[in-house]
mmCIF file of C-alpha atoms in Angstrom:
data_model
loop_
_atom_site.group_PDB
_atom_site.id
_atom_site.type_symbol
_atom_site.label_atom_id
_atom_site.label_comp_id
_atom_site.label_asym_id
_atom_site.label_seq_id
_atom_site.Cartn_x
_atom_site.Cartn_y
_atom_site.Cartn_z
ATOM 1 C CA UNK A 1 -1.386 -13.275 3.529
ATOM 2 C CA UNK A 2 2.289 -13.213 2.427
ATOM 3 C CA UNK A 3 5.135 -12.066 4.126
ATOM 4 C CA UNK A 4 6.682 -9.867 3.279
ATOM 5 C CA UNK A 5 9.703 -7.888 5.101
ATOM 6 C CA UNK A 6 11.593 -5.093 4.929
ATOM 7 C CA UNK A 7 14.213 -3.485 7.787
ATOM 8 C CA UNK A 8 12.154 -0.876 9.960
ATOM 9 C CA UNK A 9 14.364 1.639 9.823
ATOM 10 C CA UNK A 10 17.313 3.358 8.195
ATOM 11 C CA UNK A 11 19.615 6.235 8.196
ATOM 12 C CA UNK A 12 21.899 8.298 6.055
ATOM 13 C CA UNK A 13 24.150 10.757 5.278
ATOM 14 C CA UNK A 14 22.606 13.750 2.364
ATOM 15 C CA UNK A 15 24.975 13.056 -0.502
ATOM 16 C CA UNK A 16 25.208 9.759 0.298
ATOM 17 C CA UNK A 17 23.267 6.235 -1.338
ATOM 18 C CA UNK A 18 20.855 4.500 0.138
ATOM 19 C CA UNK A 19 20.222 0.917 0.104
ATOM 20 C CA UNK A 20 16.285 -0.259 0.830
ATOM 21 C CA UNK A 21 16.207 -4.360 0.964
ATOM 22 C CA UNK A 22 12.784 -6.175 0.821
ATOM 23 C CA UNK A 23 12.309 -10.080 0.923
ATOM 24 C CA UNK A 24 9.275 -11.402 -0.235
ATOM 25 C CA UNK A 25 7.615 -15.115 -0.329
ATOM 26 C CA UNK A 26 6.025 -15.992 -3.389
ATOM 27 C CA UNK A 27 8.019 -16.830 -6.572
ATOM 28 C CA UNK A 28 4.927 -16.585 -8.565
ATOM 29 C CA UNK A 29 4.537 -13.085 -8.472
ATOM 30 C CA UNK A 30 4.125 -11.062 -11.455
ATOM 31 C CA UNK A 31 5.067 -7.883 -10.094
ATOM 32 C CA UNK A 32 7.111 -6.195 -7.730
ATOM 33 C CA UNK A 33 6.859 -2.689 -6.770
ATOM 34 C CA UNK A 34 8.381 0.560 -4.806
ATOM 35 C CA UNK A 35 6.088 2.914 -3.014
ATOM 36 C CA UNK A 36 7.305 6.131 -0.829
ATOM 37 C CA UNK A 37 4.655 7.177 1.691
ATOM 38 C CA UNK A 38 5.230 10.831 3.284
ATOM 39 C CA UNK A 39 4.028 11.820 7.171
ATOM 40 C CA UNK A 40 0.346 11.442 7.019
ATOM 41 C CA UNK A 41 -0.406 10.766 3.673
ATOM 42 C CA UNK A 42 -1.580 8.010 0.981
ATOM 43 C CA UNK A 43 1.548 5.963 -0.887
ATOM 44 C CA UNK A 44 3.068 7.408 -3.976
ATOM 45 C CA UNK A 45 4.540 4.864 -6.705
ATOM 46 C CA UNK A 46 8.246 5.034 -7.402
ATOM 47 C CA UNK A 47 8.980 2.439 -8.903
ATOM 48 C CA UNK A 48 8.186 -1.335 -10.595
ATOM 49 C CA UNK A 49 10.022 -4.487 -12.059
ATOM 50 C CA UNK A 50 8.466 -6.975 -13.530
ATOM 51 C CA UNK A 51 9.423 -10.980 -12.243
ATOM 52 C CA UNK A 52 11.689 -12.007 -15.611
ATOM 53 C CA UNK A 53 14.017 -8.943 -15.065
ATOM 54 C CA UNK A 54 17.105 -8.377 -12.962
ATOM 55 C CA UNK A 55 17.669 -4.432 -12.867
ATOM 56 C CA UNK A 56 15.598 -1.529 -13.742
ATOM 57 C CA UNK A 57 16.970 1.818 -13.035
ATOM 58 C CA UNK A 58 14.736 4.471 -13.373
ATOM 59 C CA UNK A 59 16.711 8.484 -12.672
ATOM 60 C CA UNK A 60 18.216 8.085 -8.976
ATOM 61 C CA UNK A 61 16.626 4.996 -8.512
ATOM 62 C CA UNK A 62 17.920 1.143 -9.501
ATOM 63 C CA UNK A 63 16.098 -1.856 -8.290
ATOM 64 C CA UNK A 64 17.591 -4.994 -8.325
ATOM 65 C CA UNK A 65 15.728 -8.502 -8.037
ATOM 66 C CA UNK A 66 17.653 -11.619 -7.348
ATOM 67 C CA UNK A 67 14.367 -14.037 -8.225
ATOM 68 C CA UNK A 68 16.639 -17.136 -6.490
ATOM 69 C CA UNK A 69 16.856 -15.504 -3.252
ATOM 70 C CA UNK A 70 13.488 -13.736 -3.417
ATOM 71 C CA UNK A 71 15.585 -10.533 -2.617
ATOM 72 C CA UNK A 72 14.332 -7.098 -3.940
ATOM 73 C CA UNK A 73 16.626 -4.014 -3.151
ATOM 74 C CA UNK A 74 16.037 -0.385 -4.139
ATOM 75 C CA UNK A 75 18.683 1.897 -4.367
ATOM 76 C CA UNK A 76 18.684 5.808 -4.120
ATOM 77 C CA UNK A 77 21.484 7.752 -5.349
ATOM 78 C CA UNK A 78 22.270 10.767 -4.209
ATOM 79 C CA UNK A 79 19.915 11.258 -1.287
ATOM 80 C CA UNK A 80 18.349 14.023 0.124
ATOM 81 C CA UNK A 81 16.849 15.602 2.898
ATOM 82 C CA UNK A 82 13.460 15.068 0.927
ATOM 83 C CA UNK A 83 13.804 11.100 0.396
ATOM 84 C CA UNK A 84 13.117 11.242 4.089
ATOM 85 C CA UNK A 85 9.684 9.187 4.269
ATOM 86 C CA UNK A 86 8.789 5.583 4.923
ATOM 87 C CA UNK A 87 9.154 2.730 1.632
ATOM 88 C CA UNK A 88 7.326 0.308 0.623
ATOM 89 C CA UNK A 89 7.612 -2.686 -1.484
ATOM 90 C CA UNK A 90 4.957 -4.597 -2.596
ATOM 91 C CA UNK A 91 4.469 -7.961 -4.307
ATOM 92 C CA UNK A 92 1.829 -8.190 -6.850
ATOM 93 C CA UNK A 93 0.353 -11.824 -6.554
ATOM 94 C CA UNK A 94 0.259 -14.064 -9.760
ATOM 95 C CA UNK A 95 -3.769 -15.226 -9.503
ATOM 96 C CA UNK A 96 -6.170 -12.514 -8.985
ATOM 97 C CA UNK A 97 -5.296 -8.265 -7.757
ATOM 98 C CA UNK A 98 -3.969 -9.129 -4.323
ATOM 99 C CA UNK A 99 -1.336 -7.415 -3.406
ATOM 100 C CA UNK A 100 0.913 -7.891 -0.532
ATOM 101 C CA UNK A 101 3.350 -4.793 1.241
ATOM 102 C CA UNK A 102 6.179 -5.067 3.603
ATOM 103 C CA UNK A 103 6.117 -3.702 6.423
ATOM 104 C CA UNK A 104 7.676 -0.551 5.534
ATOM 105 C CA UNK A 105 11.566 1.340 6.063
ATOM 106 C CA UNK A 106 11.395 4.317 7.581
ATOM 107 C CA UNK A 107 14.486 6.214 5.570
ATOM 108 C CA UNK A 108 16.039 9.560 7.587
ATOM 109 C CA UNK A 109 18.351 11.398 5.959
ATOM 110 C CA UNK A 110 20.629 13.412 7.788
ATOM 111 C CA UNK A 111 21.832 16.759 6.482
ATOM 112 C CA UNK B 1 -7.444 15.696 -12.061
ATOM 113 C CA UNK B 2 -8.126 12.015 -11.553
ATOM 114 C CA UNK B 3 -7.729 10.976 -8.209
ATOM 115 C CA UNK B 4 -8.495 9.019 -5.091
ATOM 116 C CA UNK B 5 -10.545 11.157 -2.804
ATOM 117 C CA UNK B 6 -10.667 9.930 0.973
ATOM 118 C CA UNK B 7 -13.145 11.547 3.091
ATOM 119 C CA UNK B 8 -12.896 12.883 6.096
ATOM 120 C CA UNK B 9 -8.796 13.019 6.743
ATOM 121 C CA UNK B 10 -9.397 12.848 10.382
ATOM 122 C CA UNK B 11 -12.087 11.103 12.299
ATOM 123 C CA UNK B 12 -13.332 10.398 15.561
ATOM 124 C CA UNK B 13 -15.627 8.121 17.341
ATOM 125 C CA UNK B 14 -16.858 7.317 20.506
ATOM 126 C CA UNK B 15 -16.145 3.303 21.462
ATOM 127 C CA UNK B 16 -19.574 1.168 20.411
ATOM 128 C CA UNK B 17 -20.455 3.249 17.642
ATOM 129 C CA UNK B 18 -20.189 2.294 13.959
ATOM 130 C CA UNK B 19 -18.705 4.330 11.464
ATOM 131 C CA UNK B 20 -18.040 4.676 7.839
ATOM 132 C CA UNK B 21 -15.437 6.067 6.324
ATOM 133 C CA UNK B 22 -15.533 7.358 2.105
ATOM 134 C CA UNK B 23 -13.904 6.398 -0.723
ATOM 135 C CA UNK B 24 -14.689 7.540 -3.994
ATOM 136 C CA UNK B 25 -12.131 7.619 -7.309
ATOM 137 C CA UNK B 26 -12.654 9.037 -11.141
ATOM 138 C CA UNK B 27 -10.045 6.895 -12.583
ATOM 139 C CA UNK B 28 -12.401 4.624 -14.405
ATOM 140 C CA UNK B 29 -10.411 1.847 -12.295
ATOM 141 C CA UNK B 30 -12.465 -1.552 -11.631
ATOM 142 C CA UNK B 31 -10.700 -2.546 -8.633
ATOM 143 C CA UNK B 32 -10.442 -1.021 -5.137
ATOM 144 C CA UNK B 33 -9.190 -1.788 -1.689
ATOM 145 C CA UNK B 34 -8.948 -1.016 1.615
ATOM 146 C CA UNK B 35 -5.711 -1.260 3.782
ATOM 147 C CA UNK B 36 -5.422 -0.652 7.200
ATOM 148 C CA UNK B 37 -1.728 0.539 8.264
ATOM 149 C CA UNK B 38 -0.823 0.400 11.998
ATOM 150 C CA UNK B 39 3.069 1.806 12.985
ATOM 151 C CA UNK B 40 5.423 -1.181 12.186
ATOM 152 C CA UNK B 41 3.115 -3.522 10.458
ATOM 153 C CA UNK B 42 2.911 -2.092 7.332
ATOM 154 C CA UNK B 43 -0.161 -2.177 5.103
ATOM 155 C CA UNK B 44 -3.027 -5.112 5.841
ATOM 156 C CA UNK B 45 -5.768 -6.190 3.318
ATOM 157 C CA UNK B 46 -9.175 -5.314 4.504
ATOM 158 C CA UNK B 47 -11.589 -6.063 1.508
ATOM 159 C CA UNK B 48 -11.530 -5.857 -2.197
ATOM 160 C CA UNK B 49 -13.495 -5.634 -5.014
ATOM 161 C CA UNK B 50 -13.050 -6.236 -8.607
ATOM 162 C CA UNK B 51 -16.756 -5.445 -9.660
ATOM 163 C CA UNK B 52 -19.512 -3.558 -9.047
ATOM 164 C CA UNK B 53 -21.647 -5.631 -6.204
ATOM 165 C CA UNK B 54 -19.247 -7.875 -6.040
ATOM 166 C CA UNK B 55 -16.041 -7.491 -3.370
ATOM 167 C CA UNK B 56 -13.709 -10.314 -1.232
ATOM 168 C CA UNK B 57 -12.633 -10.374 2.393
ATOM 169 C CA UNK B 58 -8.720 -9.790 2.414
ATOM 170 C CA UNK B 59 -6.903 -11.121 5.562
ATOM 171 C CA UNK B 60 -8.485 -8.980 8.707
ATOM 172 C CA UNK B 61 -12.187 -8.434 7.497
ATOM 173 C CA UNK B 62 -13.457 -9.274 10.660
ATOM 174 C CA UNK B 63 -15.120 -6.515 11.974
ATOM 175 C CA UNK B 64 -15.609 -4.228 8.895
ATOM 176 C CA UNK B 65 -17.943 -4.387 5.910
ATOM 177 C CA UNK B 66 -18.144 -2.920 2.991
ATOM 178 C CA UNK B 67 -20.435 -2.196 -0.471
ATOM 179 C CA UNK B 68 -19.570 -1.607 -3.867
ATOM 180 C CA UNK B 69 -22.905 -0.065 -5.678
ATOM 181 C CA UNK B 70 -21.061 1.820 -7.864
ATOM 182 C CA UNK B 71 -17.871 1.757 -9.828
ATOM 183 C CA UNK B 72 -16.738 4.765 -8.141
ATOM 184 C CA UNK B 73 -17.659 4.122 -4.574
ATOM 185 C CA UNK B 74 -16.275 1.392 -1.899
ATOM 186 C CA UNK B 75 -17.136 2.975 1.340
ATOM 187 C CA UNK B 76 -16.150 0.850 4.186
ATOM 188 C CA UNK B 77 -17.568 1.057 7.534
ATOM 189 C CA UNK B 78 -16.160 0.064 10.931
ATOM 190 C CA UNK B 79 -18.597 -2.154 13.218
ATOM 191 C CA UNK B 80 -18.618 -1.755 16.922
ATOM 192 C CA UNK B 81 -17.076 -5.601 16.783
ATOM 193 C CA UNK B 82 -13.634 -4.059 15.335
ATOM 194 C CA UNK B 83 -11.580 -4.491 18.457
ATOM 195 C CA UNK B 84 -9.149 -2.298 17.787
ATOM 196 C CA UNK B 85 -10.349 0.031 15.003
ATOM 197 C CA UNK B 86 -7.927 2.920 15.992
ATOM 198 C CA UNK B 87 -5.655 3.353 12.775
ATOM 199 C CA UNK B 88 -4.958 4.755 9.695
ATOM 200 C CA UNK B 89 -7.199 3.390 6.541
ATOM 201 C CA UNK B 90 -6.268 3.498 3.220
ATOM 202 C CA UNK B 91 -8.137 3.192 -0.274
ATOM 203 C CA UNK B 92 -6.699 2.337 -3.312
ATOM 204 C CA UNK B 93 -7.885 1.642 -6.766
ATOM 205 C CA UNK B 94 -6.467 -0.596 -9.616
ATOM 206 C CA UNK B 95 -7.205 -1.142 -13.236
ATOM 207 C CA UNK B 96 -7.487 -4.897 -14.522
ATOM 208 C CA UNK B 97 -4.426 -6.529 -15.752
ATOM 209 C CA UNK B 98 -1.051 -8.050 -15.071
ATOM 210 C CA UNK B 99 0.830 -4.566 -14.489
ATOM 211 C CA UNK B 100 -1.827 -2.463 -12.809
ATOM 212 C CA UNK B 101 -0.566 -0.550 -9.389
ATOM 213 C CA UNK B 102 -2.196 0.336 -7.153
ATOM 214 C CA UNK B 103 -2.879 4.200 -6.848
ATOM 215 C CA UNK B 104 -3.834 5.363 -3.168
ATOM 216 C CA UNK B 105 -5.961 7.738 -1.614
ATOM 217 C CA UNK B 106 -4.302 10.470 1.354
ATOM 218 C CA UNK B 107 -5.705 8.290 4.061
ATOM 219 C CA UNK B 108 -8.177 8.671 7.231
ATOM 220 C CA UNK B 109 -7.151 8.606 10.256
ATOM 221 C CA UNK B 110 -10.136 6.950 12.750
ATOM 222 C CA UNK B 111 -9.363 7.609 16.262
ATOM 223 C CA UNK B 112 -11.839 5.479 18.903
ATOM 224 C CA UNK B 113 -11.751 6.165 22.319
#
């Protein structure tokens, strides 16, 4: 598979932003997505950007892609004690419906 | 509601024994997966399938199988050749096309001792 990778863990103050980064492998993929996963449950969606596009903000959340450096970031504004969970990003591969995830931040917010 | 419905949450098996967990979705969706997601190694691809009766080992297939007899089913079940089949498994469904997501199921949790 890819590789795709993502710090394990990260911590912040409620109020403050925080700052997910994701690096990813294949330059042909189409799509590039955020999922939030909660304690013992399935993966939610956030968020998307498609390949041709830089920045896609979306309520608290802005992604940013730098396609040259095969860099994804997404940032939450604002955070609270209910952002706590683990995030995912995901590339979306160019030929067929594989997709490929990091391995996941686990995001703790402290009050 | 349309949904992913993984059956049951938690699971447990004696080591040697085969097991098979359920999957089933009412999204209409053509595509569906399975993940497996062990602490610190994020989500890995088990098997797809894009059609009915037909599906595609992803990168750790050894020691699952699965079937895809109907659009809305893709149980998969763990062989007693699994190694290591203590984890938590994931389904997820897709439609076709360039900006599909996946949408997930809550997850089982299969617990071999």
């Amino acid at each position: 598979g890819e590789d795709v990778e993502q710090s394990l863990f990260l911590s912040v103050r409620e109020g403050d932003s925080s700052v997910i980064n994701c690096t990813y492998t294949d330059s042909s993929s189409t799509y590039l997505y955020w999922y939030k996963q909660e304690p013992g449950a399935g993966l939610q969606l956030l968020t998307y950007i498609f390949s041709n596009m830089d920045m896609k903000q979306d309520q608290r959340l802005t992604v940013l892609l730098n396609k040259k450096d095969k860099h994804l970031s997404l940032r939450i504004a604002d955070t609270q004690t209910g952002d706590s969970a683990i995030y995912f990003c995901a590339e979306r591969m160019n030929t067929g419906n594989q997709f490929y995830f990091g391995t996941g931040t686990s995001l703790t917010v402290i009050p | 509601d349309g949904g992913i419905t993984q059956s049951p949450k938690y699971l447990f098996r004696k080591e040697g024994q085969n097991v098979t967990l359920s999957c089933e979705q009412n999204l209409n969706h053509d595509a569906m997966y399975w993940y497996r997601q062990d602490p610190g190694q994020g989500l890995r691809l088990i098997y797809y399938s894009q059609i009915v009766n037909d599906f595609q080992k992803g990168d750790i297939a050894e020691g699952y199988s699965v079937s895809r007899e109907k659009k809305e089913s893709f149980p998969l079940t763990v062989t007693s050749a699994q190694k290591n089949p203590t984890a938590f498994y994931l389904c997820a469904s897709s439609i076709q096309g360039p900006n599909s997501p996946l949408h997930f199921g809550n997850g089982t949790r299969l617990t071999v001792t």
